[in-house]
Coordinates of C-alpha atoms and ligand atoms in Angstrom, one line a residue:
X1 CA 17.7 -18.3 -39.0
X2 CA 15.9 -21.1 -37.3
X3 CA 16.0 -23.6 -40.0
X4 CA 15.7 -22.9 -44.5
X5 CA 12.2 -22.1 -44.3
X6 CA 12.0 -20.4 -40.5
X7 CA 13.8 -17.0 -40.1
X8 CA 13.5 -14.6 -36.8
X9 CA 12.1 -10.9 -37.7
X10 CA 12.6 -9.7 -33.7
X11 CA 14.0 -6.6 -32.6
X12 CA 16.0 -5.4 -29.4
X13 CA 14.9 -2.7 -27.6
X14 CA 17.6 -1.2 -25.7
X15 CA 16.6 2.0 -24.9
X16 CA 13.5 1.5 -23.0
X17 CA 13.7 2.7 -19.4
X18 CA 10.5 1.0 -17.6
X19 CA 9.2 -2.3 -19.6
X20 CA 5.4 -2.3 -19.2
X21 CA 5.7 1.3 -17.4
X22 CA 7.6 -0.4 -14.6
X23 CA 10.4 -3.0 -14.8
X24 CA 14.2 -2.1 -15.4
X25 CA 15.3 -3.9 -18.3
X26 CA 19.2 -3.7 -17.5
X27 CA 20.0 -5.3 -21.1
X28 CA 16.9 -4.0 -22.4
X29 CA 14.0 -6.6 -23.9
X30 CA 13.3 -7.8 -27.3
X31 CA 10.3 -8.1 -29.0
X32 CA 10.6 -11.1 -30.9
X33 CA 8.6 -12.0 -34.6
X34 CA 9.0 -15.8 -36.8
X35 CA 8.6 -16.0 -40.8
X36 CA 7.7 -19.2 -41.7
X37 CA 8.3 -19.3 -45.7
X38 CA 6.6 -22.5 -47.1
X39 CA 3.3 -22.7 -49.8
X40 CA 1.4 -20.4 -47.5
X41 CA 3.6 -17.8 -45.6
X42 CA 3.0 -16.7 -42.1
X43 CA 4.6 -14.1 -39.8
X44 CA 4.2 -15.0 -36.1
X45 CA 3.5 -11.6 -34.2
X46 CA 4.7 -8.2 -35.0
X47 CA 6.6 -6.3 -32.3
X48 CA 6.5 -3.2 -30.5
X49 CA 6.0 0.0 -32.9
X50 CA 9.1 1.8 -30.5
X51 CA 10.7 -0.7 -32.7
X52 CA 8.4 -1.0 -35.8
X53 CA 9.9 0.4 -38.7
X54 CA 12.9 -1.9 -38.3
X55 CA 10.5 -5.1 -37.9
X56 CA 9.2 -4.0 -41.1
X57 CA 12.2 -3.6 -42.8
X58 CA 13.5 -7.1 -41.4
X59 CA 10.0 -8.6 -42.8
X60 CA 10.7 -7.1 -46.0
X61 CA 14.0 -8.3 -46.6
X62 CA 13.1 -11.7 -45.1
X63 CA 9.8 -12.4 -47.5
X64 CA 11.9 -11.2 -50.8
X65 CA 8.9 -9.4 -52.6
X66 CA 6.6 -12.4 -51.4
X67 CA 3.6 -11.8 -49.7
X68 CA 2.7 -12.5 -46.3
X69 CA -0.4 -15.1 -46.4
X70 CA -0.9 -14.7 -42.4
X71 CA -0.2 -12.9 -39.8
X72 CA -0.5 -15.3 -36.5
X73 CA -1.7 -13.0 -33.5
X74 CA -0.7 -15.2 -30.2
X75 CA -0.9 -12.2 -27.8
X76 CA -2.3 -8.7 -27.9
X77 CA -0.3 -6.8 -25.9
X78 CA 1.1 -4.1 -27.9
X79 CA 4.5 -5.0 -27.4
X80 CA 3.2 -7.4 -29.8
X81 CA 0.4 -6.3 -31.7
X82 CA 1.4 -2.6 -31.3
X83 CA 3.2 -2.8 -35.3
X84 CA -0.4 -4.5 -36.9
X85 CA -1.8 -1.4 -38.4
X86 CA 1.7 -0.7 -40.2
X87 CA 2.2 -4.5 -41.4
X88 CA -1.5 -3.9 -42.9
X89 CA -0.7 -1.1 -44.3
X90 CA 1.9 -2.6 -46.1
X91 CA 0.4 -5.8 -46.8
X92 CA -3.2 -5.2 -46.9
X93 CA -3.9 -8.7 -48.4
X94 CA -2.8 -10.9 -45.2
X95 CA -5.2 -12.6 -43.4
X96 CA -5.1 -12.1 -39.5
X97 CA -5.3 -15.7 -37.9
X98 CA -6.9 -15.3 -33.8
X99 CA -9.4 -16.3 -31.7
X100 CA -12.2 -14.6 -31.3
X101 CA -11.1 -12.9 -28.1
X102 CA -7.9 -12.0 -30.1
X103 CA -10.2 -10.1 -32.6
X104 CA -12.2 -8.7 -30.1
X105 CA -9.6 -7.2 -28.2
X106 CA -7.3 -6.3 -31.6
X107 CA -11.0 -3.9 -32.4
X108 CA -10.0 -1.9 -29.2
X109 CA -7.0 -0.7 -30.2
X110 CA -7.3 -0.2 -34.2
X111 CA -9.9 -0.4 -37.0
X112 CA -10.1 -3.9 -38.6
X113 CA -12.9 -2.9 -41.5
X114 CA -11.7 -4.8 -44.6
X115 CA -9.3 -6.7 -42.9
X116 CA -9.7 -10.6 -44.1
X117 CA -9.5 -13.1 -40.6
X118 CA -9.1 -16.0 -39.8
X119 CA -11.1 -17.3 -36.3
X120 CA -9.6 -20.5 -34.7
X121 CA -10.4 -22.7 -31.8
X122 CA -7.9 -24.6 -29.7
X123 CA -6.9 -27.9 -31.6
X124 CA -7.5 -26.3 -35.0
X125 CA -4.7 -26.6 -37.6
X126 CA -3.1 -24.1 -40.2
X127 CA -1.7 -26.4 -43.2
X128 CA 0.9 -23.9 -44.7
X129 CA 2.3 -26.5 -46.5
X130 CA 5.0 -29.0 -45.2
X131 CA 4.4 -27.3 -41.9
X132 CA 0.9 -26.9 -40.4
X133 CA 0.2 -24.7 -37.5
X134 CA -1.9 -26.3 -34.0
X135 CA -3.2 -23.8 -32.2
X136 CA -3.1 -24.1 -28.3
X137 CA -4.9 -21.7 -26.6
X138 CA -3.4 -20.7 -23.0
X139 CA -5.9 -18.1 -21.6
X140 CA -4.6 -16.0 -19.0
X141 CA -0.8 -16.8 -19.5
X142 CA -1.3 -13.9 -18.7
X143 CA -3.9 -12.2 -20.9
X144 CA -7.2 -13.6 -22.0
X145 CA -6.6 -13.6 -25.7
X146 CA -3.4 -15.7 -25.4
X147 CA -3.0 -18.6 -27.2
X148 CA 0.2 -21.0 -28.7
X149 CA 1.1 -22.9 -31.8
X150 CA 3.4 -26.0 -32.2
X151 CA 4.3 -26.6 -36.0
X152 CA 4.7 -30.2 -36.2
X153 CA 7.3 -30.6 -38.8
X154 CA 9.8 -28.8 -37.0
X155 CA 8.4 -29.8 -33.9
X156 CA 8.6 -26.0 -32.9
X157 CA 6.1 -25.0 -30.1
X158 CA 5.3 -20.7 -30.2
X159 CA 4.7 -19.8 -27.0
X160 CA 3.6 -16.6 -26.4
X161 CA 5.2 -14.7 -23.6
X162 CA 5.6 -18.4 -22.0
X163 CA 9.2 -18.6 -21.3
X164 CA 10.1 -15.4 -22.1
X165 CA 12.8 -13.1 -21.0
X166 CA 13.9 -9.8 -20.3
X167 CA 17.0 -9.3 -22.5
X168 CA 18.3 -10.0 -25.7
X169 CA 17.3 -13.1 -28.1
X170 CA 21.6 -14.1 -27.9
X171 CA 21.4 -14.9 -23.6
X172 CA 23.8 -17.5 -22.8
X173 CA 21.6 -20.5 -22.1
X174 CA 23.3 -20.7 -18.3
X175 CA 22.3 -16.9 -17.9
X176 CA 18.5 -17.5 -18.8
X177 CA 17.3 -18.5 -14.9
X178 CA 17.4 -14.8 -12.9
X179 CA 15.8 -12.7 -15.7
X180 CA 13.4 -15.4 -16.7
X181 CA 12.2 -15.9 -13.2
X182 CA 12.0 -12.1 -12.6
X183 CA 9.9 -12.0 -16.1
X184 CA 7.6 -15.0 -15.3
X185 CA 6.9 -13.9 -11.5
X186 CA 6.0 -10.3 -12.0
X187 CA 4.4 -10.7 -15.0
X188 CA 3.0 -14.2 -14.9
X189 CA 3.4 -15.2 -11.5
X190 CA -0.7 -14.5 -10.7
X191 CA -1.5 -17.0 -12.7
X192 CA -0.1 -20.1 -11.9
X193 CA -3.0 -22.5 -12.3
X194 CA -3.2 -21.3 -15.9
X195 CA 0.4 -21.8 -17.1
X196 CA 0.1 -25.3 -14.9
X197 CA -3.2 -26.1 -17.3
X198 CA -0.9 -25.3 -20.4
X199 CA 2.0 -27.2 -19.0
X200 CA 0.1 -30.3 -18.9
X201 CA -1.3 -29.2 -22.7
X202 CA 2.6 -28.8 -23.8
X203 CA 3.6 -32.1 -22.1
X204 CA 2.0 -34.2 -24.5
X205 CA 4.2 -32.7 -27.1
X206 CA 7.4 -33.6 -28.8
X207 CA 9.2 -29.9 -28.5
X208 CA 12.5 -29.5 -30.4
X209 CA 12.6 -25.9 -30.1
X210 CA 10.7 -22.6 -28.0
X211 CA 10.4 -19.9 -29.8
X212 CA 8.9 -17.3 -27.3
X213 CA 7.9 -13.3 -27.7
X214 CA 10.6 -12.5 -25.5
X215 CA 14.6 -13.7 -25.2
X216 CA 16.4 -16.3 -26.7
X217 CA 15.2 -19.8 -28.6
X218 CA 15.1 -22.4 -26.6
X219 CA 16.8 -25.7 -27.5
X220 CA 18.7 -27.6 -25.6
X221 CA 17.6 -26.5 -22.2
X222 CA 14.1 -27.4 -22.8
X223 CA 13.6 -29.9 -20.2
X224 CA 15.6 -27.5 -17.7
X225 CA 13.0 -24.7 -18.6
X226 CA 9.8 -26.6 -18.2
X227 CA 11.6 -27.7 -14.8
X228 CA 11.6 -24.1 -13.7
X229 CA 8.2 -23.2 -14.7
X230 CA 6.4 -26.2 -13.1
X231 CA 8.3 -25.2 -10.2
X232 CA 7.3 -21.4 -10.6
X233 CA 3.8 -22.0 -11.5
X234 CA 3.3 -23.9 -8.4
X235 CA 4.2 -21.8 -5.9
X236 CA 7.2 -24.3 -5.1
X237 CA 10.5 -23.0 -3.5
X238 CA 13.3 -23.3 -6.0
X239 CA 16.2 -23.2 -3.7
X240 CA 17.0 -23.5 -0.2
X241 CA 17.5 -20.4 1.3
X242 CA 15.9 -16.7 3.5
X243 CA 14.8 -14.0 1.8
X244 CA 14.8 -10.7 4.5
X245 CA 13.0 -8.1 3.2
X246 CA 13.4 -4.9 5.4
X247 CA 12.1 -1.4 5.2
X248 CA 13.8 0.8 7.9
X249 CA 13.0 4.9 8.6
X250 CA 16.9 5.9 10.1
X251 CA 18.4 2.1 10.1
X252 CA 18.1 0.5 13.3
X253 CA 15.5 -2.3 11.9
X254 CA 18.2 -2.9 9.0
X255 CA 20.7 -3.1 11.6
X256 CA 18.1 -5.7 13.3
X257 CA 17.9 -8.0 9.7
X258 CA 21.8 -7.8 9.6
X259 CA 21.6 -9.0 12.9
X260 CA 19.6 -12.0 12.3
X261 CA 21.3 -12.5 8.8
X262 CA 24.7 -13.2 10.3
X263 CA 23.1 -15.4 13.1
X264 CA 21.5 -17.6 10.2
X265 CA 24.4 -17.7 8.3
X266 CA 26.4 -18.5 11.8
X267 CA 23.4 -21.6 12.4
X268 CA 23.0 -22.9 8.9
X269 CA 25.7 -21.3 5.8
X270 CA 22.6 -20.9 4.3
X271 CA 21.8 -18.8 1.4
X272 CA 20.6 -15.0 3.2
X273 CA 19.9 -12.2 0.3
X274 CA 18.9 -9.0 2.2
X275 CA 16.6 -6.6 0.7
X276 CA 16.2 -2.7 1.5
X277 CA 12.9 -2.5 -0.3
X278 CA 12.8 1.4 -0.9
X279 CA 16.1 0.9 -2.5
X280 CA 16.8 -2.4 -4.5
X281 CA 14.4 -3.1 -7.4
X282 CA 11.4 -4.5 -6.3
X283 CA 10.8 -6.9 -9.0
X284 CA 14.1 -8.6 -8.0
X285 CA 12.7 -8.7 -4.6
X286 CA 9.7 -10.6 -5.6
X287 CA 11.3 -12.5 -8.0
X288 CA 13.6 -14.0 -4.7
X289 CA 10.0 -14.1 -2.9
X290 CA 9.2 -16.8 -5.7
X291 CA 12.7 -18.5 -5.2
X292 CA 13.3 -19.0 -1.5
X293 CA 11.1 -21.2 1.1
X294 CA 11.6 -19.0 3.6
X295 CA 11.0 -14.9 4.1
X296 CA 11.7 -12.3 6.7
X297 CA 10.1 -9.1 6.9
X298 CA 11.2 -6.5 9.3
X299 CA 9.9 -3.2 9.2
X300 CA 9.5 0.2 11.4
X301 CA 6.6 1.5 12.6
X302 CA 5.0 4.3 11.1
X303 CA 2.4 5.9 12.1
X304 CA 0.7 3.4 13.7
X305 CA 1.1 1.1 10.6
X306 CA 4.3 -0.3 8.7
X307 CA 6.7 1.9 6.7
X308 CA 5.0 2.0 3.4
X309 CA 7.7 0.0 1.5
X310 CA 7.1 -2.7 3.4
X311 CA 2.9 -2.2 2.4
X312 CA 3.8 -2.5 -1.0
X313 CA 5.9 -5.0 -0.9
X314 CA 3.2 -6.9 0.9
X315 CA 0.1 -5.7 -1.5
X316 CA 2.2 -7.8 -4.3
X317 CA 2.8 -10.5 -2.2
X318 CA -0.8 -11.0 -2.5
X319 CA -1.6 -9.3 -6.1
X320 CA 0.9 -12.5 -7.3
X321 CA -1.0 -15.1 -5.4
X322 CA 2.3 -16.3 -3.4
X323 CA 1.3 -19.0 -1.4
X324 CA 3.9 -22.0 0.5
X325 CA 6.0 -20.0 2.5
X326 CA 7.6 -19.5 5.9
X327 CA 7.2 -15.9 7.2
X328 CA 9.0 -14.7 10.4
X329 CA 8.3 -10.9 11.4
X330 CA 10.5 -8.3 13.2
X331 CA 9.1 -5.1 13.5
X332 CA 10.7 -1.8 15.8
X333 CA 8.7 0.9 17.3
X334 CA 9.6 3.7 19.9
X335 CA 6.2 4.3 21.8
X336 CA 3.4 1.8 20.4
X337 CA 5.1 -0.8 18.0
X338 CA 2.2 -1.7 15.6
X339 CA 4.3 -2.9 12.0
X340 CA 4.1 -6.7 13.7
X341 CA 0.6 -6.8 13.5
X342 CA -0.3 -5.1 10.8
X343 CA 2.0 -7.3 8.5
X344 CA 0.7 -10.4 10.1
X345 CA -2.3 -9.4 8.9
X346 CA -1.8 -8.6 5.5
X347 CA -0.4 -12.4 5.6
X348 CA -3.2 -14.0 6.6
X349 CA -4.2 -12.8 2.9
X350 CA -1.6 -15.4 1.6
X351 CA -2.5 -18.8 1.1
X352 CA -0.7 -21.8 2.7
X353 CA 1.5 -19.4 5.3
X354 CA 2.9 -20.5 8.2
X355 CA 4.3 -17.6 10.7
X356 CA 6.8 -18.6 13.1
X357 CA 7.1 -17.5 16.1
X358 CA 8.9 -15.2 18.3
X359 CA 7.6 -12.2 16.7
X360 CA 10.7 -10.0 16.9
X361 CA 10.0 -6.4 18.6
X362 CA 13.0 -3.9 18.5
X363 CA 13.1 -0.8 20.6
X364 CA 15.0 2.0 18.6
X365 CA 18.6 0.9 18.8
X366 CA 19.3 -3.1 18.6
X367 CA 20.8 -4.4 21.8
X368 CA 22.7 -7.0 22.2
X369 CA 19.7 -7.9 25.0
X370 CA 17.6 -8.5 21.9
X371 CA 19.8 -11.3 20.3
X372 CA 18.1 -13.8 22.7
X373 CA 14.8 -12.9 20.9
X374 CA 16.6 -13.0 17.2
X375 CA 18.4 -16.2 17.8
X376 CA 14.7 -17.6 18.8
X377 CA 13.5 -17.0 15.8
X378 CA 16.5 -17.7 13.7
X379 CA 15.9 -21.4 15.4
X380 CA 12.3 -21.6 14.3
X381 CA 12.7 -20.6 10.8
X382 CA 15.6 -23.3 10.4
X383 CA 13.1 -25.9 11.8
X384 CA 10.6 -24.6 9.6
X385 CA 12.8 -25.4 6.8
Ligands
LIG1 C1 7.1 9.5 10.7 C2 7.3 8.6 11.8 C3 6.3 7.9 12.4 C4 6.4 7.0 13.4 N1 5.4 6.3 13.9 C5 5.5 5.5 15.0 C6 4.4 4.9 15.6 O1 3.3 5.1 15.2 N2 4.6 4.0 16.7 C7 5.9 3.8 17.1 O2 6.1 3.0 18.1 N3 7.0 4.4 16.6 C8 6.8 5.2 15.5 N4 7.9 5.8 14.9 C9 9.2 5.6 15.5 C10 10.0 4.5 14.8 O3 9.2 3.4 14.5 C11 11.2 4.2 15.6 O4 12.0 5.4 15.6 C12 12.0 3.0 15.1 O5 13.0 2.7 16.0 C13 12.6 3.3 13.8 O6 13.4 2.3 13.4 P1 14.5 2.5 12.2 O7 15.6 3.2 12.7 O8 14.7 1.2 11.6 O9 13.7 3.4 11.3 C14 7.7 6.8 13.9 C15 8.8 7.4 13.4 C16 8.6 8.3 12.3 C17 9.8 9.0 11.8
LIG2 FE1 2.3 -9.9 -22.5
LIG3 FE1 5.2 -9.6 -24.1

């Protein structure tokens, strides 16, 4: 319960294995849902129909025989949306309250004949009584249809998937950060200029309380979250410290990022987090893309190219739009090394890159001949700092 007349209606799903057919959800995700009881009832979202039947039975035992006036639709995405044909079916009287992209997109995925709507505009208001409903719309964060409300009375802004979480809706507020920031930069982290152009909507705001589609309520760490996404949606380093990111076929060009690793940690103390990107998640690799100034990639070459992990890992470099960064490459080759300038190329796709130089090239085996080379550019990337 948020206050008397707001209750939550979300559910935990702990059992999914790939959120959005891809990201491990180690404590699993929920799909979170708002009741506002006042003159006029309104439900904020539904959830995910894995977990439908016990939304409906939470909504049921929340509204106490009353009838849901609205249904607010803030985002499509069926981990939202994906319960509305079973919340009509029980309440075939509610009105749907969306945009008109919202109802345009909700036609694509179920039959809305009959169905009584409500069409609003950014800056239009839903008076449910003492509390009244201003709609924000936030297109892009990070589908078209999405849009936000802030009820004034509570001073409650509904954000959407803004500030949302993998994980449960109990997180510890110290423990929101890493999952946040893996949530915002894989599935946000495109569209930074967006979420900036609803920042400086939100800012004008007096926000008591978050209540996002994902994770906990936020309350008193509201200033500390707006911090993070200002900082996330412009690209800006959070923290100092090196990101190396290495793809290696039998371990000689991991052996190469240890090297370097303890030669920057030897130079600086500064934070190092190595990454074997065909083994650790790579949504938590990104996600420390987003975090650190500074990344190292170092990677074998393979048939004429760059081990494939390393392609990847450099296709959503660019599919996220990270830009601000210092890059340093080491690449290792037996006959015709070619990863070096094949990753070089793939970032001069990134905006606002700088590359510092010595390009590292390792022959098979690292030598301690080569730590010349690797202390070079463990001295650049420092300067670069
Ligand atoms: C399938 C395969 C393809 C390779 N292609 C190339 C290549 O095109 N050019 C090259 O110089 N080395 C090539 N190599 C050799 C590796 O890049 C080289 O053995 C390197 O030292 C491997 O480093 P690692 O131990 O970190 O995997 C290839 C190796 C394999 C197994
Ligand atoms: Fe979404
Ligand atoms: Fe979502």
């Amino acid at each position: 319960m948020l206050s008397s007349d707001i209750l939550e209606l979300g559910v935990m799903d702990e059992d999914i294995d790939l959120f959005e057919g891809q990201y491990v959800v180690p404590e699993g995700i929920s799909y979170n849902s708002y009741l506002i009881l006042d003159e006029k009832t309104a439900v904020m979202d539904t959830v995910d129909s894995r977990r439908g039947g016990e939304f409906m039975e939470k909504a049921a035992a929340a509204l106490k025989g009353r009838q849901p006036d609205y249904l607010v639709i803030h985002h499509v995405e069926p981990d939202h949306a994906g319960s509305l044909q079973m919340f009509l079916d029980a309440y075939p009287g509610v009105t749907l309250v969306g945009n008109a992209k919202t109802f345009q997109m909700l036609e694509q995925y179920f039959s809305l004949e009959g169905v009584s709507r409500l069409v609003v505009k950014d800056q239009d208001v839903l008076d449910l009584g003492k509390h009244h409903l201003h709609f924000i719309m936030a297109p892009m964060v990070h589908w078209p249809e999405v849009m936000m409300s802030y009820e004034d009375t509570e001073k409650i802004l509904f954000s959407a998937d803004a500030f949302g979480r993998f994980g449960g809706m109990e997180t510890e507020p110290a423990a929101w950060d890493d999952e946040a920031r893996r949530y915002y930069t894989n599935i946000v982290g495109k569209y930074g200029p967006q979420v900036q152009a609803v920042l400086k909507k939100a800012a004008g705001l007096d926000i008591a309380c978050i209540c996002p589609l994902h994770g906990p309520v936020l309350t008193d760490t509201i200033p500390h979250v707006l911090e993070k996404y200002q900082l996330w949606s412009t690209y800006t380093p959070e923290q100092d410290g090196i990101l190396i990111a290495y793809a290696s076929l039998h371990g000689n060009t991991e052996m190469g990022a240890d090297r370097l690793a303890d030669i920057l940690d030897r130079m600086s103390g500064k934070d190092i987090m190595l990454a074997d990107l065909a083994r650790v998640d790579e949504s938590e690799v990104l996600s420390a893309a987003f975090r650190y100034p500074v990344i190292v990639l170092c990677a074998s070459t393979y048939n004429a190219g760059m081990m494939p992990a390393m392609e990847t890992f450099l296709q959503h470099l660019k599919a996220k739009n990270l830009q601000k960064r210092v890059f340093g490459l080491v690449e290792n080759g037996s006959w015709a090394p070619s990863a070096a300038r094949c990753m070089r190329a793939e970032l001069e796709k990134l905006k606002d890159v700088t590359l510092v130089e010595p390009v590292v090239t390792l022959r098979g085996a690292v030598k301690t001949g080569d730590d010349t080379a690797l202390e070079a550019l463990a001295r650049s990337l420092l300067q670069a700092m």
